[in-house]
PDB file of C-alpha atoms and ligand atoms in Angstrom:
ATOM      1  CA  UNK A  22     101.369 -29.283-123.637  1.00 52.00           C
ATOM      2  CA  UNK A  23     103.831 -31.877-122.395  1.00 72.00           C
ATOM      3  CA  UNK A  24     102.137 -35.285-122.390  1.00 88.00           C
ATOM      4  CA  UNK A  25      99.308 -36.672-120.322  1.00 95.00           C
ATOM      5  CA  UNK A  26      99.340 -36.202-116.567  1.00 97.00           C
ATOM      6  CA  UNK A  27      95.933 -37.850-116.235  1.00 98.00           C
ATOM      7  CA  UNK A  28      94.246 -40.370-118.481  1.00 98.00           C
ATOM      8  CA  UNK A  29      90.715 -41.459-117.629  1.00 98.00           C
ATOM      9  CA  UNK A  30      89.676 -44.482-119.688  1.00 97.00           C
ATOM     10  CA  UNK A  31      86.200 -46.013-119.867  1.00 97.00           C
ATOM     11  CA  UNK A  32      85.357 -44.832-116.340  1.00 98.00           C
ATOM     12  CA  UNK A  33      82.096 -46.135-114.919  1.00 98.00           C
ATOM     13  CA  UNK A  34      81.007 -45.052-111.449  1.00 98.00           C
ATOM     14  CA  UNK A  35      77.650 -46.352-110.290  1.00 97.00           C
ATOM     15  CA  UNK A  36      75.571 -45.828-107.152  1.00 97.00           C
ATOM     16  CA  UNK A  37      73.794 -48.952-105.947  1.00 97.00           C
ATOM     17  CA  UNK A  38      70.665 -47.474-104.373  1.00 95.00           C
ATOM     18  CA  UNK A  39      67.459 -49.174-103.222  1.00 94.00           C
ATOM     19  CA  UNK A  40      65.658 -47.630-106.186  1.00 93.00           C
ATOM     20  CA  UNK A  41      68.145 -49.091-108.630  1.00 94.00           C
ATOM     21  CA  UNK A  42      71.623 -48.575-110.053  1.00 96.00           C
ATOM     22  CA  UNK A  43      72.380 -44.907-110.766  1.00 96.00           C
ATOM     23  CA  UNK A  44      74.893 -44.836-113.611  1.00 96.00           C
ATOM     24  CA  UNK A  45      76.349 -41.452-112.674  1.00 96.00           C
ATOM     25  CA  UNK A  46      79.453 -41.831-114.844  1.00 97.00           C
ATOM     26  CA  UNK A  47      78.986 -44.328-117.632  1.00 97.00           C
ATOM     27  CA  UNK A  48      82.036 -44.962-119.780  1.00 96.00           C
ATOM     28  CA  UNK A  49      83.856 -41.625-119.738  1.00 97.00           C
ATOM     29  CA  UNK A  50      87.326 -41.157-121.272  1.00 97.00           C
ATOM     30  CA  UNK A  51      89.491 -38.029-121.448  1.00 97.00           C
ATOM     31  CA  UNK A  52      93.014 -36.853-120.766  1.00 97.00           C
ATOM     32  CA  UNK A  53      94.561 -33.874-119.013  1.00 98.00           C
ATOM     33  CA  UNK A  54      98.014 -32.831-120.158  1.00 96.00           C
ATOM     34  CA  UNK A  55     100.723 -31.413-117.930  1.00 95.00           C
ATOM     35  CA  UNK A  56     100.069 -27.712-117.509  1.00 94.00           C
ATOM     36  CA  UNK A  57      96.642 -27.971-119.140  1.00 96.00           C
ATOM     37  CA  UNK A  58      93.311 -26.657-117.883  1.00 96.00           C
ATOM     38  CA  UNK A  59      90.430 -28.910-118.830  1.00 97.00           C
ATOM     39  CA  UNK A  60      86.936 -27.496-118.446  1.00 97.00           C
ATOM     40  CA  UNK A  61      84.426 -30.212-117.547  1.00 97.00           C
ATOM     41  CA  UNK A  62      80.989 -28.850-118.352  1.00 95.00           C
ATOM     42  CA  UNK A  63      77.377 -29.961-118.155  1.00 92.00           C
ATOM     43  CA  UNK A  64      74.120 -29.439-116.312  1.00 90.00           C
ATOM     44  CA  UNK A  65      73.794 -30.358-112.671  1.00 87.00           C
ATOM     45  CA  UNK A  66      73.602 -34.141-112.170  1.00 89.00           C
ATOM     46  CA  UNK A  67      75.448 -35.020-115.403  1.00 93.00           C
ATOM     47  CA  UNK A  68      78.279 -36.789-113.572  1.00 95.00           C
ATOM     48  CA  UNK A  69      80.913 -34.024-113.440  1.00 94.00           C
ATOM     49  CA  UNK A  70      81.313 -34.058-109.666  1.00 93.00           C
ATOM     50  CA  UNK A  71      81.185 -37.859-109.534  1.00 96.00           C
ATOM     51  CA  UNK A  72      83.996 -37.908-112.103  1.00 97.00           C
ATOM     52  CA  UNK A  73      85.995 -35.605-109.795  1.00 96.00           C
ATOM     53  CA  UNK A  74      85.289 -37.765-106.738  1.00 95.00           C
ATOM     54  CA  UNK A  75      86.280 -40.855-108.734  1.00 98.00           C
ATOM     55  CA  UNK A  76      89.654 -39.292-109.595  1.00 98.00           C
ATOM     56  CA  UNK A  77      90.173 -38.498-105.889  1.00 96.00           C
ATOM     57  CA  UNK A  78      88.894 -42.010-104.992  1.00 96.00           C
ATOM     58  CA  UNK A  79      86.405 -40.345-102.653  1.00 94.00           C
ATOM     59  CA  UNK A  80      83.147 -41.706-104.102  1.00 96.00           C
ATOM     60  CA  UNK A  81      80.814 -42.091-101.106  1.00 95.00           C
ATOM     61  CA  UNK A  82      78.854 -45.327-100.607  1.00 96.00           C
ATOM     62  CA  UNK A  83      76.631 -46.703-102.092  1.00 96.00           C
ATOM     63  CA  UNK A  84      78.729 -45.537-105.039  1.00 97.00           C
ATOM     64  CA  UNK A  85      81.836 -47.154-106.447  1.00 97.00           C
ATOM     65  CA  UNK A  86      84.005 -47.297-109.528  1.00 98.00           C
ATOM     66  CA  UNK A  87      82.861 -50.401-111.397  1.00 98.00           C
ATOM     67  CA  UNK A  88      85.025 -50.214-114.509  1.00 98.00           C
ATOM     68  CA  UNK A  89      87.785 -48.289-116.221  1.00 98.00           C
ATOM     69  CA  UNK A  90      91.126 -46.830-115.285  1.00 98.00           C
ATOM     70  CA  UNK A  91      92.372 -43.501-113.943  1.00 98.00           C
ATOM     71  CA  UNK A  92      96.033 -43.272-114.852  1.00 98.00           C
ATOM     72  CA  UNK A  93      97.739 -40.453-112.981  1.00 98.00           C
ATOM     73  CA  UNK A  94     101.404 -39.812-113.676  1.00 96.00           C
ATOM     74  CA  UNK A  95     101.724 -43.370-115.015  1.00 96.00           C
ATOM     75  CA  UNK A  96      99.921 -45.110-112.117  1.00 97.00           C
ATOM     76  CA  UNK A  97      96.389 -46.516-112.302  1.00 98.00           C
ATOM     77  CA  UNK A  98      94.590 -45.180-109.217  1.00 98.00           C
ATOM     78  CA  UNK A  99      91.586 -47.513-109.476  1.00 98.00           C
ATOM     79  CA  UNK A 100      93.189 -50.612-107.904  1.00 98.00           C
ATOM     80  CA  UNK A 101      95.108 -48.634-105.230  1.00 97.00           C
ATOM     81  CA  UNK A 102      94.269 -49.217-101.563  1.00 97.00           C
ATOM     82  CA  UNK A 103      93.085 -46.357 -99.348  1.00 95.00           C
ATOM     83  CA  UNK A 104      96.521 -46.318 -97.708  1.00 95.00           C
ATOM     84  CA  UNK A 105      98.230 -45.945-101.089  1.00 96.00           C
ATOM     85  CA  UNK A 106      95.735 -43.256-102.132  1.00 96.00           C
ATOM     86  CA  UNK A 107      96.551 -41.232 -99.034  1.00 91.00           C
ATOM     87  CA  UNK A 108     100.041 -40.669-100.456  1.00 91.00           C
ATOM     88  CA  UNK A 109      98.513 -39.199-103.622  1.00 94.00           C
ATOM     89  CA  UNK A 110      95.377 -37.426-102.416  1.00 93.00           C
ATOM     90  CA  UNK A 111      96.043 -33.754-101.518  1.00 89.00           C
ATOM     91  CA  UNK A 112      99.790 -34.201-102.162  1.00 91.00           C
ATOM     92  CA  UNK A 113      99.563 -34.968-105.873  1.00 95.00           C
ATOM     93  CA  UNK A 114      95.891 -34.313-106.643  1.00 96.00           C
ATOM     94  CA  UNK A 115      93.776 -31.918-104.635  1.00 94.00           C
ATOM     95  CA  UNK A 116      90.278 -30.574-104.939  1.00 92.00           C
ATOM     96  CA  UNK A 117      88.426 -27.367-104.190  1.00 89.00           C
ATOM     97  CA  UNK A 118      84.968 -28.683-103.442  1.00 80.00           C
ATOM     98  CA  UNK A 119      81.674 -27.314-104.606  1.00 67.00           C
ATOM     99  CA  UNK A 120      80.277 -25.048-101.885  1.00 64.00           C
ATOM    100  CA  UNK A 121      83.746 -24.952-100.379  1.00 56.00           C
ATOM    101  CA  UNK A 122      82.955 -21.745 -98.553  1.00 60.00           C
ATOM    102  CA  UNK A 123      80.802 -23.679 -96.110  1.00 71.00           C
ATOM    103  CA  UNK A 124      83.611 -26.211 -95.694  1.00 78.00           C
ATOM    104  CA  UNK A 125      85.722 -23.902 -93.530  1.00 86.00           C
ATOM    105  CA  UNK A 126      85.420 -24.630 -89.832  1.00 88.00           C
ATOM    106  CA  UNK A 127      83.785 -21.536 -88.259  1.00 89.00           C
ATOM    107  CA  UNK A 128      85.452 -21.984 -84.855  1.00 93.00           C
ATOM    108  CA  UNK A 129      89.064 -22.230 -86.078  1.00 93.00           C
ATOM    109  CA  UNK A 130      91.146 -19.408 -87.509  1.00 95.00           C
ATOM    110  CA  UNK A 131      91.987 -19.559 -91.205  1.00 94.00           C
ATOM    111  CA  UNK A 132      95.674 -19.918 -90.279  1.00 95.00           C
ATOM    112  CA  UNK A 133      95.033 -22.895 -88.032  1.00 94.00           C
ATOM    113  CA  UNK A 134      92.976 -24.620 -90.724  1.00 92.00           C
ATOM    114  CA  UNK A 135      95.676 -24.165 -93.353  1.00 92.00           C
ATOM    115  CA  UNK A 136      98.527 -25.222 -91.043  1.00 94.00           C
ATOM    116  CA  UNK A 137      96.564 -28.299 -89.962  1.00 91.00           C
ATOM    117  CA  UNK A 138      96.046 -29.221 -93.628  1.00 88.00           C
ATOM    118  CA  UNK A 139      99.809 -28.916 -94.204  1.00 90.00           C
ATOM    119  CA  UNK A 140     100.755 -30.848 -91.070  1.00 91.00           C
ATOM    120  CA  UNK A 141      98.301 -33.647 -91.881  1.00 87.00           C
ATOM    121  CA  UNK A 142     100.242 -34.476 -95.034  1.00 85.00           C
ATOM    122  CA  UNK A 143     103.773 -33.299 -94.468  1.00 86.00           C
ATOM    123  CA  UNK A 144     106.331 -33.907 -91.790  1.00 89.00           C
ATOM    124  CA  UNK A 145     106.892 -30.290 -90.739  1.00 92.00           C
ATOM    125  CA  UNK A 146     106.883 -28.350 -87.473  1.00 94.00           C
ATOM    126  CA  UNK A 147     104.076 -25.977 -86.552  1.00 94.00           C
ATOM    127  CA  UNK A 148     106.333 -22.977 -87.202  1.00 95.00           C
ATOM    128  CA  UNK A 149     107.283 -24.301 -90.655  1.00 94.00           C
ATOM    129  CA  UNK A 150     103.624 -24.979 -91.461  1.00 94.00           C
ATOM    130  CA  UNK A 151     102.695 -21.430 -90.386  1.00 95.00           C
ATOM    131  CA  UNK A 152     105.414 -19.960 -92.618  1.00 95.00           C
ATOM    132  CA  UNK A 153     104.127 -22.049 -95.512  1.00 93.00           C
ATOM    133  CA  UNK A 154     100.557 -20.878 -94.748  1.00 94.00           C
ATOM    134  CA  UNK A 155     101.787 -17.270 -94.905  1.00 95.00           C
ATOM    135  CA  UNK A 156     103.365 -17.908 -98.316  1.00 92.00           C
ATOM    136  CA  UNK A 157     100.231 -19.646 -99.551  1.00 91.00           C
ATOM    137  CA  UNK A 158      97.777 -16.925 -98.553  1.00 92.00           C
ATOM    138  CA  UNK A 159     100.074 -14.274 -99.949  1.00 91.00           C
ATOM    139  CA  UNK A 160     100.102 -16.192-103.216  1.00 88.00           C
ATOM    140  CA  UNK A 161      96.286 -16.105-103.357  1.00 90.00           C
ATOM    141  CA  UNK A 162      96.206 -12.384-102.564  1.00 89.00           C
ATOM    142  CA  UNK A 163      95.396 -12.401 -98.842  1.00 92.00           C
ATOM    143  CA  UNK A 164      97.507 -10.417 -96.376  1.00 94.00           C
ATOM    144  CA  UNK A 165      99.242 -12.987 -94.100  1.00 95.00           C
ATOM    145  CA  UNK A 166      98.160 -10.949 -91.047  1.00 95.00           C
ATOM    146  CA  UNK A 167      94.605 -12.158 -91.820  1.00 96.00           C
ATOM    147  CA  UNK A 168      95.610 -15.748 -90.957  1.00 96.00           C
ATOM    148  CA  UNK A 169      94.497 -14.980 -87.396  1.00 96.00           C
ATOM    149  CA  UNK A 170      90.973 -14.176 -88.601  1.00 95.00           C
ATOM    150  CA  UNK A 171      88.000 -16.512 -88.343  1.00 94.00           C
ATOM    151  CA  UNK A 172      86.048 -17.480 -91.491  1.00 91.00           C
ATOM    152  CA  UNK A 173      83.149 -15.110 -90.659  1.00 92.00           C
ATOM    153  CA  UNK A 174      85.617 -12.209 -90.899  1.00 93.00           C
ATOM    154  CA  UNK A 175      86.332 -13.125 -94.540  1.00 91.00           C
ATOM    155  CA  UNK A 176      84.205 -12.143 -97.544  1.00 88.00           C
ATOM    156  CA  UNK A 177      82.929 -14.890 -99.891  1.00 85.00           C
ATOM    157  CA  UNK A 178      85.758 -14.249-102.348  1.00 85.00           C
ATOM    158  CA  UNK A 179      88.387 -14.359 -99.588  1.00 88.00           C
ATOM    159  CA  UNK A 180      87.001 -17.624 -98.219  1.00 89.00           C
ATOM    160  CA  UNK A 181      87.251 -19.115-101.686  1.00 86.00           C
ATOM    161  CA  UNK A 182      90.847 -17.849-101.959  1.00 88.00           C
ATOM    162  CA  UNK A 183      91.601 -19.476 -98.589  1.00 90.00           C
ATOM    163  CA  UNK A 184      90.146 -22.762 -99.859  1.00 89.00           C
ATOM    164  CA  UNK A 185      92.343 -22.512-102.945  1.00 90.00           C
ATOM    165  CA  UNK A 186      95.371 -21.870-100.694  1.00 90.00           C
ATOM    166  CA  UNK A 187      94.466 -25.005 -98.749  1.00 90.00           C
ATOM    167  CA  UNK A 188      94.192 -27.049-101.952  1.00 90.00           C
ATOM    168  CA  UNK A 189      97.708 -25.870-102.877  1.00 91.00           C
ATOM    169  CA  UNK A 190      99.134 -26.617 -99.425  1.00 88.00           C
ATOM    170  CA  UNK A 191     101.101 -29.710-100.490  1.00 88.00           C
ATOM    171  CA  UNK A 192     102.200 -28.598-103.979  1.00 89.00           C
ATOM    172  CA  UNK A 193      99.861 -30.855-105.978  1.00 94.00           C
ATOM    173  CA  UNK A 194     100.386 -31.478-109.688  1.00 96.00           C
ATOM    174  CA  UNK A 195      96.665 -31.563-110.429  1.00 97.00           C
ATOM    175  CA  UNK A 196      93.953 -29.422-108.846  1.00 95.00           C
ATOM    176  CA  UNK A 197      90.282 -30.151-109.420  1.00 96.00           C
ATOM    177  CA  UNK A 198      88.100 -27.089-108.898  1.00 92.00           C
ATOM    178  CA  UNK A 199      84.441 -28.111-108.617  1.00 90.00           C
ATOM    179  CA  UNK A 200      82.190 -25.095-109.316  1.00 86.00           C
ATOM    180  CA  UNK A 201      84.698 -22.822-107.525  1.00 83.00           C
ATOM    181  CA  UNK A 202      83.039 -19.535-108.479  1.00 81.00           C
ATOM    182  CA  UNK A 203      79.363 -20.485-108.600  1.00 79.00           C
ATOM    183  CA  UNK A 204      78.333 -18.776-105.357  1.00 74.00           C
ATOM    184  CA  UNK A 205      80.284 -15.572-106.063  1.00 78.00           C
ATOM    185  CA  UNK A 206      79.112 -12.370-107.716  1.00 80.00           C
ATOM    186  CA  UNK A 207      80.387 -11.636-111.217  1.00 81.00           C
ATOM    187  CA  UNK A 208      83.189  -9.244-110.175  1.00 81.00           C
ATOM    188  CA  UNK A 209      84.563 -11.639-107.544  1.00 81.00           C
ATOM    189  CA  UNK A 210      84.111 -14.533-110.001  1.00 82.00           C
ATOM    190  CA  UNK A 211      86.374 -12.730-112.456  1.00 85.00           C
ATOM    191  CA  UNK A 212      88.979 -12.111-109.718  1.00 85.00           C
ATOM    192  CA  UNK A 213      89.021 -15.763-108.611  1.00 85.00           C
ATOM    193  CA  UNK A 214      89.268 -16.922-112.246  1.00 88.00           C
ATOM    194  CA  UNK A 215      92.207 -14.572-112.791  1.00 88.00           C
ATOM    195  CA  UNK A 216      93.838 -15.921-109.645  1.00 88.00           C
ATOM    196  CA  UNK A 217      93.406 -19.546-110.756  1.00 89.00           C
ATOM    197  CA  UNK A 218      94.865 -18.728-114.152  1.00 90.00           C
ATOM    198  CA  UNK A 219      97.924 -17.020-112.693  1.00 89.00           C
ATOM    199  CA  UNK A 220      98.490 -19.780-110.104  1.00 89.00           C
ATOM    200  CA  UNK A 221      98.293 -22.383-112.831  1.00 90.00           C
ATOM    201  CA  UNK A 222     101.026 -20.582-114.790  1.00 90.00           C
ATOM    202  CA  UNK A 223     103.179 -19.846-111.770  1.00 89.00           C
ATOM    203  CA  UNK A 224     103.006 -23.316-110.241  1.00 89.00           C
ATOM    204  CA  UNK A 225     102.846 -25.224-113.546  1.00 90.00           C
ATOM    205  CA  UNK A 226      99.641 -26.918-112.419  1.00 94.00           C
ATOM    206  CA  UNK A 227      97.178 -28.981-114.354  1.00 96.00           C
ATOM    207  CA  UNK A 228      93.627 -27.980-113.590  1.00 96.00           C
ATOM    208  CA  UNK A 229      90.234 -29.604-114.053  1.00 97.00           C
ATOM    209  CA  UNK A 230      87.677 -26.843-113.809  1.00 95.00           C
ATOM    210  CA  UNK A 231      84.154 -28.155-113.314  1.00 94.00           C
ATOM    211  CA  UNK A 232      81.212 -25.894-114.051  1.00 92.00           C
ATOM    212  CA  UNK A 233      77.656 -25.867-115.334  1.00 89.00           C
ATOM    213  CA  UNK A 234      78.336 -22.463-116.928  1.00 87.00           C
ATOM    214  CA  UNK A 235      80.318 -22.604-120.171  1.00 88.00           C
ATOM    215  CA  UNK A 236      80.920 -18.857-120.213  1.00 85.00           C
ATOM    216  CA  UNK A 237      82.905 -19.049-116.961  1.00 86.00           C
ATOM    217  CA  UNK A 238      85.603 -21.258-118.470  1.00 89.00           C
ATOM    218  CA  UNK A 239      85.869 -19.740-121.927  1.00 88.00           C
ATOM    219  CA  UNK A 240      88.841 -17.713-120.720  1.00 84.00           C
ATOM    220  CA  UNK A 241      90.610 -20.252-118.549  1.00 90.00           C
ATOM    221  CA  UNK A 242      90.243 -23.685-120.206  1.00 95.00           C
ATOM    222  CA  UNK A 243      92.600 -24.998-122.896  1.00 96.00           C
ATOM    223  CA  UNK A 244      90.163 -27.762-123.771  1.00 97.00           C
ATOM    224  CA  UNK A 245      86.551 -28.411-122.863  1.00 97.00           C
ATOM    225  CA  UNK A 246      84.823 -31.738-122.271  1.00 98.00           C
ATOM    226  CA  UNK A 247      81.020 -31.622-122.301  1.00 97.00           C
ATOM    227  CA  UNK A 248      79.132 -34.216-120.267  1.00 97.00           C
ATOM    228  CA  UNK A 249      75.493 -35.174-120.583  1.00 96.00           C
ATOM    229  CA  UNK A 250      73.694 -37.776-118.462  1.00 96.00           C
ATOM    230  CA  UNK A 251      76.859 -39.605-117.414  1.00 97.00           C
ATOM    231  CA  UNK A 252      78.474 -39.567-120.874  1.00 97.00           C
ATOM    232  CA  UNK A 253      81.039 -37.407-122.618  1.00 97.00           C
ATOM    233  CA  UNK A 254      79.337 -35.962-125.697  1.00 98.00           C
ATOM    234  CA  UNK A 255      81.965 -33.551-127.020  1.00 98.00           C
ATOM    235  CA  UNK A 256      85.606 -32.825-126.250  1.00 98.00           C
ATOM    236  CA  UNK A 257      87.796 -30.324-128.071  1.00 97.00           C
ATOM    237  CA  UNK A 258      90.005 -27.286-127.895  1.00 96.00           C
ATOM    238  CA  UNK A 259      88.168 -24.349-126.243  1.00 96.00           C
ATOM    239  CA  UNK A 260      88.293 -22.121-129.333  1.00 94.00           C
ATOM    240  CA  UNK A 261      86.988 -25.002-131.440  1.00 95.00           C
ATOM    241  CA  UNK A 262      84.122 -25.644-128.984  1.00 95.00           C
ATOM    242  CA  UNK A 263      83.016 -22.017-129.108  1.00 93.00           C
ATOM    243  CA  UNK A 264      83.618 -21.440-132.826  1.00 93.00           C
ATOM    244  CA  UNK A 265      82.594 -24.809-134.217  1.00 94.00           C
ATOM    245  CA  UNK A 266      80.479 -26.720-131.679  1.00 95.00           C
ATOM    246  CA  UNK A 267      79.263 -29.952-133.291  1.00 96.00           C
ATOM    247  CA  UNK A 268      77.028 -31.655-130.726  1.00 97.00           C
ATOM    248  CA  UNK A 269      73.460 -30.284-130.464  1.00 96.00           C
ATOM    249  CA  UNK A 270      73.788 -30.258-126.653  1.00 95.00           C
ATOM    250  CA  UNK A 271      76.994 -28.182-126.742  1.00 95.00           C
ATOM    251  CA  UNK A 272      75.322 -25.749-129.142  1.00 94.00           C
ATOM    252  CA  UNK A 273      72.362 -25.460-126.765  1.00 92.00           C
ATOM    253  CA  UNK A 274      74.671 -24.927-123.761  1.00 91.00           C
ATOM    254  CA  UNK A 275      76.482 -22.100-125.544  1.00 89.00           C
ATOM    255  CA  UNK A 276      73.168 -20.390-126.265  1.00 85.00           C
ATOM    256  CA  UNK A 277      72.005 -20.919-122.682  1.00 82.00           C
ATOM    257  CA  UNK A 278      74.751 -18.885-120.988  1.00 73.00           C
ATOM    258  CA  UNK A 279      75.792 -15.271-121.459  1.00 65.00           C
ATOM    259  CA  UNK A 280      79.395 -14.410-122.195  1.00 60.00           C
ATOM    260  CA  UNK A 281      80.867 -13.028-118.947  1.00 49.00           C
ATOM    261  CA  UNK A 282      82.157  -9.969-120.797  1.00 48.00           C
ATOM    262  CA  UNK A 283      79.682  -9.548-123.659  1.00 50.00           C
ATOM    263  CA  UNK A 284      76.681  -7.205-123.681  1.00 53.00           C
ATOM    264  CA  UNK A 285      73.389  -8.827-122.817  1.00 53.00           C
ATOM    265  CA  UNK A 286      72.158 -11.127-125.592  1.00 54.00           C
ATOM    266  CA  UNK A 287      69.197 -13.433-125.962  1.00 56.00           C
ATOM    267  CA  UNK A 288      69.536 -16.568-123.862  1.00 60.00           C
ATOM    268  CA  UNK A 289      67.817 -19.711-125.030  1.00 65.00           C
ATOM    269  CA  UNK A 290      67.121 -22.262-122.325  1.00 74.00           C
ATOM    270  CA  UNK A 291      67.410 -25.945-123.200  1.00 80.00           C
ATOM    271  CA  UNK A 292      63.921 -27.489-123.299  1.00 79.00           C
ATOM    272  CA  UNK A 293      63.164 -30.396-120.972  1.00 82.00           C
ATOM    273  CA  UNK A 294      65.322 -31.749-118.170  1.00 85.00           C
ATOM    274  CA  UNK A 295      68.233 -34.204-118.089  1.00 88.00           C
ATOM    275  CA  UNK A 296      67.057 -37.826-117.745  1.00 89.00           C
ATOM    276  CA  UNK A 297      67.201 -39.865-114.553  1.00 87.00           C
ATOM    277  CA  UNK A 298      70.273 -42.068-114.511  1.00 90.00           C
ATOM    278  CA  UNK A 299      68.625 -45.200-113.125  1.00 91.00           C
ATOM    279  CA  UNK A 300      66.789 -45.800-116.368  1.00 89.00           C
ATOM    280  CA  UNK A 301      68.224 -43.398-118.956  1.00 91.00           C
ATOM    281  CA  UNK A 302      66.675 -43.239-122.436  1.00 92.00           C
ATOM    282  CA  UNK A 303      67.973 -45.843-124.900  1.00 94.00           C
ATOM    283  CA  UNK A 304      70.172 -44.773-127.801  1.00 96.00           C
ATOM    284  CA  UNK A 305      71.476 -41.233-127.514  1.00 97.00           C
ATOM    285  CA  UNK A 306      70.607 -40.013-124.025  1.00 96.00           C
ATOM    286  CA  UNK A 307      69.996 -36.509-125.367  1.00 96.00           C
ATOM    287  CA  UNK A 308      67.381 -37.628-127.908  1.00 96.00           C
ATOM    288  CA  UNK A 309      64.260 -36.599-125.910  1.00 95.00           C
ATOM    289  CA  UNK A 310      65.574 -32.992-125.870  1.00 94.00           C
ATOM    290  CA  UNK A 311      67.275 -32.886-129.257  1.00 95.00           C
ATOM    291  CA  UNK A 312      65.626 -30.960-132.088  1.00 93.00           C
ATOM    292  CA  UNK A 313      67.583 -33.012-134.643  1.00 95.00           C
ATOM    293  CA  UNK A 314      66.862 -36.478-133.262  1.00 96.00           C
ATOM    294  CA  UNK A 315      66.367 -39.214-135.868  1.00 96.00           C
ATOM    295  CA  UNK A 316      64.917 -42.700-135.551  1.00 96.00           C
ATOM    296  CA  UNK A 317      68.375 -44.193-135.118  1.00 97.00           C
ATOM    297  CA  UNK A 318      69.090 -41.851-132.165  1.00 97.00           C
ATOM    298  CA  UNK A 319      66.291 -43.510-130.195  1.00 96.00           C
ATOM    299  CA  UNK A 320      67.764 -46.978-130.702  1.00 96.00           C
ATOM    300  CA  UNK A 321      71.552 -46.815-130.952  1.00 97.00           C
ATOM    301  CA  UNK A 322      74.042 -45.040-128.770  1.00 96.00           C
ATOM    302  CA  UNK A 323      76.455 -42.890-130.807  1.00 97.00           C
ATOM    303  CA  UNK A 324      80.145 -43.564-130.047  1.00 96.00           C
ATOM    304  CA  UNK A 325      82.581 -40.729-129.306  1.00 96.00           C
ATOM    305  CA  UNK A 326      84.537 -40.328-132.547  1.00 96.00           C
ATOM    306  CA  UNK A 327      87.244 -37.939-133.703  1.00 96.00           C
ATOM    307  CA  UNK A 328      85.700 -35.576-136.256  1.00 96.00           C
ATOM    308  CA  UNK A 329      88.657 -33.203-136.601  1.00 93.00           C
ATOM    309  CA  UNK A 330      92.113 -33.028-135.059  1.00 93.00           C
ATOM    310  CA  UNK A 331      91.539 -33.513-131.320  1.00 95.00           C
ATOM    311  CA  UNK A 332      87.808 -32.821-131.693  1.00 97.00           C
ATOM    312  CA  UNK A 333      85.608 -35.674-130.465  1.00 97.00           C
ATOM    313  CA  UNK A 334      81.822 -35.866-130.760  1.00 98.00           C
ATOM    314  CA  UNK A 335      79.212 -38.504-129.909  1.00 98.00           C
ATOM    315  CA  UNK A 336      76.358 -37.802-132.318  1.00 98.00           C
ATOM    316  CA  UNK A 337      74.901 -39.695-135.287  1.00 98.00           C
ATOM    317  CA  UNK A 338      74.815 -36.452-137.290  1.00 96.00           C
ATOM    318  CA  UNK A 339      78.594 -36.780-137.568  1.00 92.00           C
ATOM    319  CA  UNK A 340      78.488 -40.068-139.479  1.00 81.00           C
TER     320      UNK A 340
HETATM  321  S1  SF4 B 413      72.711 -38.569-131.791  1.00 90.75           S
HETATM  322 FE1  SF4 B 413      70.730 -37.843-132.485  1.00 90.75          FE
HETATM  323  S2  SF4 B 413      69.625 -37.270-130.628  1.00 90.75           S
HETATM  324 FE2  SF4 B 413      71.768 -37.448-130.110  1.00 90.75          FE
HETATM  325  S3  SF4 B 413      72.539 -35.395-130.294  1.00 90.75           S
HETATM  326 FE3  SF4 B 413      72.920 -36.396-132.246  1.00 90.75          FE
HETATM  327  S4  SF4 B 413      71.130 -35.921-133.490  1.00 90.75           S
HETATM  328 FE4  SF4 B 413      70.593 -35.422-131.388  1.00 90.75          FE
END
């Protein structure tokens, strides 16, 4: 690793709805080093995607970043204007959105969509953009002759590859992949994961890989950050997370998902559901579902503390 490319500090992103303030991301801090893949994991609604949208400065209203900083390559993105962000978004940081396969325009060829993405951000001719599109699709394992195809002529895996090519169109330093393999079958999932890993090496990218399924990132992530109800509850090296998980929620997540490669084992679902984020439980937000909850957990919120080298946990059991 060669120093931080991204440093998120005390990020709070809230949605001001009629029903109340939804604290989707509530004081989250983590870093992504140059060339690192960070896996951001948690159940649906825990704030992973809102964290990604915050980094892109694409939080839709009624949401907004209310506190914290997002330092990318030495620059805090939070105070930047939309005009300033346009120089960074897609060029420096890009995103493969959740459900990206539906994001392709069905009436335009894949080639046209990729060239338009290139031309929107770079001062190049149509012919230059087309050549770049050919290079990009080749890099993601699609024959350049298929650029003339329409999205319906592509399989699910190929559409996802095309979306990845589009995210790479302007040579970003950081790519955020939000549930990029969720809708794919296991074989295609493995192929797309392999592709992301090789692209990361080849292009020296940093990657934030967002997923609800821990087993998907065991092979690709250098470090894993676990989110629960808008908070970061554990953050450590991937091997450490799998071999020595410390937070009861991380332990439960590991038991809840099968290893992609392992024979079928017993899966234990996590009892209960994540809390609503308008009025989350006091103290540790996981306490209503935690088998080890103590009186203190219901009253006081545990801080994220370093319990081993580079291993951070927010749990009173670690005191
Ligand atoms: S702080 Fe308490 S409730 Fe929260 S995870 Fe730790 S033991 Fe469980």
